[in-house]
Amino acid sequence: MGDYGGGGGGGGGGGDRGGRPSGNRFGGRKRFLFRRRKYCKFCENKAVYIDYKDLKTLQNYTPERSKILPRRISGNCAKHQRELMRAIKRARMIALLPFTCD
């Protein structure tokens, strides 16, 4: 078998995949923006229950396309994200929130 260069399995080798050079388009180094850590607003407020009738709170977690925001965007913990999902679905079933954005 011939040696095709690179290492590992298939698909070529080497660290750089070609294409663009490293750094930004102005030739400098990449700057990493400091992002504030997201936190669960329900844990901070010691919320006992996420109410499906509290439309103002629920609408903060459903953008104009009426999809439920994921945890990585909303910053909620797993427990409160599940409760929020249930509350939004209950509000949709009794027509307090829309299913779609029509």
PDB file of C-alpha atoms in Angstrom:
ATOM      1  CA  MET A   1       0.000   0.000   0.000  1.00  0.00           C
ATOM      2  CA  GLY A   2       1.209   3.474  -0.761  1.00  0.00           C
ATOM      3  CA  ASP A   3       1.794   6.223   1.714  1.00  0.00           C
ATOM      4  CA  TYR A   4      -0.472   9.141   0.957  1.00  0.00           C
ATOM      5  CA  GLY A   5       0.850  11.418   3.670  1.00  0.00           C
ATOM      6  CA  GLY A   6      -0.874  12.571   6.760  1.00  0.00           C
ATOM      7  CA  GLY A   7      -1.896  10.309   9.533  1.00  0.00           C
ATOM      8  CA  GLY A   8      -4.917   8.646  10.929  1.00  0.00           C
ATOM      9  CA  GLY A   9      -7.760   6.990   9.095  1.00  0.00           C
ATOM     10  CA  GLY A  10      -9.209   8.305   5.888  1.00  0.00           C
ATOM     11  CA  GLY A  11      -9.892  11.809   4.802  1.00  0.00           C
ATOM     12  CA  GLY A  12      -6.380  13.207   4.660  1.00  0.00           C
ATOM     13  CA  GLY A  13      -4.308  14.350   7.545  1.00  0.00           C
ATOM     14  CA  GLY A  14      -2.665  17.384   8.900  1.00  0.00           C
ATOM     15  CA  GLY A  15      -3.919  19.889  11.395  1.00  0.00           C
ATOM     16  CA  ASP A  16      -4.767  22.741   9.050  1.00  0.00           C
ATOM     17  CA  ARG A  17      -7.687  22.082   6.767  1.00  0.00           C
ATOM     18  CA  GLY A  18      -6.661  24.728   4.288  1.00  0.00           C
ATOM     19  CA  GLY A  19      -8.998  27.406   3.123  1.00  0.00           C
ATOM     20  CA  ARG A  20      -8.658  30.463   5.296  1.00  0.00           C
ATOM     21  CA  PRO A  21      -5.588  31.453   7.241  1.00  0.00           C
ATOM     22  CA  SER A  22      -5.804  31.653  11.007  1.00  0.00           C
ATOM     23  CA  GLY A  23      -6.785  34.943  12.574  1.00  0.00           C
ATOM     24  CA  ASN A  24      -9.470  37.350  11.523  1.00  0.00           C
ATOM     25  CA  ARG A  25      -9.809  38.842   8.061  1.00  0.00           C
ATOM     26  CA  PHE A  26      -7.733  41.881   8.964  1.00  0.00           C
ATOM     27  CA  GLY A  27      -4.690  39.763   9.722  1.00  0.00           C
ATOM     28  CA  GLY A  28      -4.766  40.074  13.505  1.00  0.00           C
ATOM     29  CA  ARG A  29      -5.327  37.461  16.123  1.00  0.00           C
ATOM     30  CA  LYS A  30      -8.768  36.266  17.006  1.00  0.00           C
ATOM     31  CA  ARG A  31     -10.294  38.052  19.944  1.00  0.00           C
ATOM     32  CA  PHE A  32     -12.505  36.065  22.201  1.00  0.00           C
ATOM     33  CA  LEU A  33     -15.360  38.068  23.603  1.00  0.00           C
ATOM     34  CA  PHE A  34     -16.080  37.569  27.259  1.00  0.00           C
ATOM     35  CA  ARG A  35     -19.553  36.168  27.553  1.00  0.00           C
ATOM     36  CA  ARG A  36     -21.414  36.450  30.781  1.00  0.00           C
ATOM     37  CA  ARG A  37     -22.419  33.092  32.149  1.00  0.00           C
ATOM     38  CA  LYS A  38     -26.101  32.389  31.755  1.00  0.00           C
ATOM     39  CA  TYR A  39     -28.025  31.619  34.891  1.00  0.00           C
ATOM     40  CA  CYS A  40     -31.423  30.215  35.694  1.00  0.00           C
ATOM     41  CA  LYS A  41     -33.761  33.088  36.493  1.00  0.00           C
ATOM     42  CA  PHE A  42     -36.175  30.731  38.230  1.00  0.00           C
ATOM     43  CA  CYS A  43     -33.497  29.450  40.626  1.00  0.00           C
ATOM     44  CA  GLU A  44     -32.427  33.011  41.391  1.00  0.00           C
ATOM     45  CA  ASN A  45     -35.992  34.064  42.245  1.00  0.00           C
ATOM     46  CA  LYS A  46     -36.611  30.832  44.200  1.00  0.00           C
ATOM     47  CA  ALA A  47     -39.620  30.096  42.025  1.00  0.00           C
ATOM     48  CA  VAL A  48     -41.665  27.285  43.489  1.00  0.00           C
ATOM     49  CA  TYR A  49     -43.958  26.776  40.504  1.00  0.00           C
ATOM     50  CA  ILE A  50     -43.933  27.984  36.912  1.00  0.00           C
ATOM     51  CA  ASP A  51     -47.547  28.882  36.240  1.00  0.00           C
ATOM     52  CA  TYR A  52     -49.021  28.199  32.811  1.00  0.00           C
ATOM     53  CA  LYS A  53     -51.333  31.204  33.265  1.00  0.00           C
ATOM     54  CA  ASP A  54     -48.419  33.634  33.650  1.00  0.00           C
ATOM     55  CA  LEU A  55     -48.241  34.619  29.989  1.00  0.00           C
ATOM     56  CA  LYS A  56     -45.719  37.411  30.425  1.00  0.00           C
ATOM     57  CA  THR A  57     -43.113  34.970  31.733  1.00  0.00           C
ATOM     58  CA  LEU A  58     -43.917  32.287  29.170  1.00  0.00           C
ATOM     59  CA  GLN A  59     -43.728  34.704  26.242  1.00  0.00           C
ATOM     60  CA  ASN A  60     -40.141  35.552  27.196  1.00  0.00           C
ATOM     61  CA  TYR A  61     -39.214  31.963  26.343  1.00  0.00           C
ATOM     62  CA  THR A  62     -41.143  31.708  23.068  1.00  0.00           C
ATOM     63  CA  PRO A  63     -39.859  34.041  20.340  1.00  0.00           C
ATOM     64  CA  GLU A  64     -41.957  35.242  17.410  1.00  0.00           C
ATOM     65  CA  ARG A  65     -41.793  31.807  15.722  1.00  0.00           C
ATOM     66  CA  SER A  66     -43.498  30.317  18.823  1.00  0.00           C
ATOM     67  CA  LYS A  67     -40.776  27.753  19.422  1.00  0.00           C
ATOM     68  CA  ILE A  68     -39.545  27.054  22.934  1.00  0.00           C
ATOM     69  CA  LEU A  69     -36.054  28.427  23.518  1.00  0.00           C
ATOM     70  CA  PRO A  70     -33.481  25.719  24.286  1.00  0.00           C
ATOM     71  CA  ARG A  71     -31.560  25.595  27.551  1.00  0.00           C
ATOM     72  CA  ARG A  72     -28.289  26.729  26.010  1.00  0.00           C
ATOM     73  CA  ILE A  73     -29.918  29.981  24.906  1.00  0.00           C
ATOM     74  CA  SER A  74     -32.312  30.641  27.780  1.00  0.00           C
ATOM     75  CA  GLY A  75     -29.811  29.700  30.495  1.00  0.00           C
ATOM     76  CA  ASN A  76     -32.320  27.723  32.556  1.00  0.00           C
ATOM     77  CA  CYS A  77     -31.335  24.716  34.613  1.00  0.00           C
ATOM     78  CA  ALA A  78     -32.645  21.312  33.502  1.00  0.00           C
ATOM     79  CA  LYS A  79     -35.332  21.149  36.175  1.00  0.00           C
ATOM     80  CA  HIS A  80     -36.832  24.538  35.395  1.00  0.00           C
ATOM     81  CA  GLN A  81     -36.499  24.037  31.636  1.00  0.00           C
ATOM     82  CA  ARG A  82     -38.689  20.927  31.922  1.00  0.00           C
ATOM     83  CA  GLU A  83     -41.246  22.787  34.050  1.00  0.00           C
ATOM     84  CA  LEU A  84     -41.208  25.702  31.617  1.00  0.00           C
ATOM     85  CA  MET A  85     -41.752  23.341  28.682  1.00  0.00           C
ATOM     86  CA  ARG A  86     -44.746  21.743  30.409  1.00  0.00           C
ATOM     87  CA  ALA A  87     -46.229  25.144  31.270  1.00  0.00           C
ATOM     88  CA  ILE A  88     -45.861  26.384  27.678  1.00  0.00           C
ATOM     89  CA  LYS A  89     -47.464  23.219  26.303  1.00  0.00           C
ATOM     90  CA  ARG A  90     -50.355  23.503  28.763  1.00  0.00           C
ATOM     91  CA  ALA A  91     -50.886  27.140  27.811  1.00  0.00           C
ATOM     92  CA  ARG A  92     -50.933  26.133  24.148  1.00  0.00           C
ATOM     93  CA  MET A  93     -53.493  23.390  24.749  1.00  0.00           C
ATOM     94  CA  ILE A  94     -55.974  25.807  26.328  1.00  0.00           C
ATOM     95  CA  ALA A  95     -55.243  28.477  23.675  1.00  0.00           C
ATOM     96  CA  LEU A  96     -53.415  30.981  25.858  1.00  0.00           C
ATOM     97  CA  LEU A  97     -50.322  30.775  23.633  1.00  0.00           C
ATOM     98  CA  PRO A  98     -50.228  30.124  19.881  1.00  0.00           C
ATOM     99  CA  PHE A  99     -48.791  26.941  18.384  1.00  0.00           C
ATOM    100  CA  THR A 100     -47.458  28.831  15.352  1.00  0.00           C
ATOM    101  CA  CYS A 101     -46.828  32.414  14.404  1.00  0.00           C
ATOM    102  CA  ASP A 102     -49.595  32.761  11.762  1.00  0.00           C
TER     103      ASP A 102
END
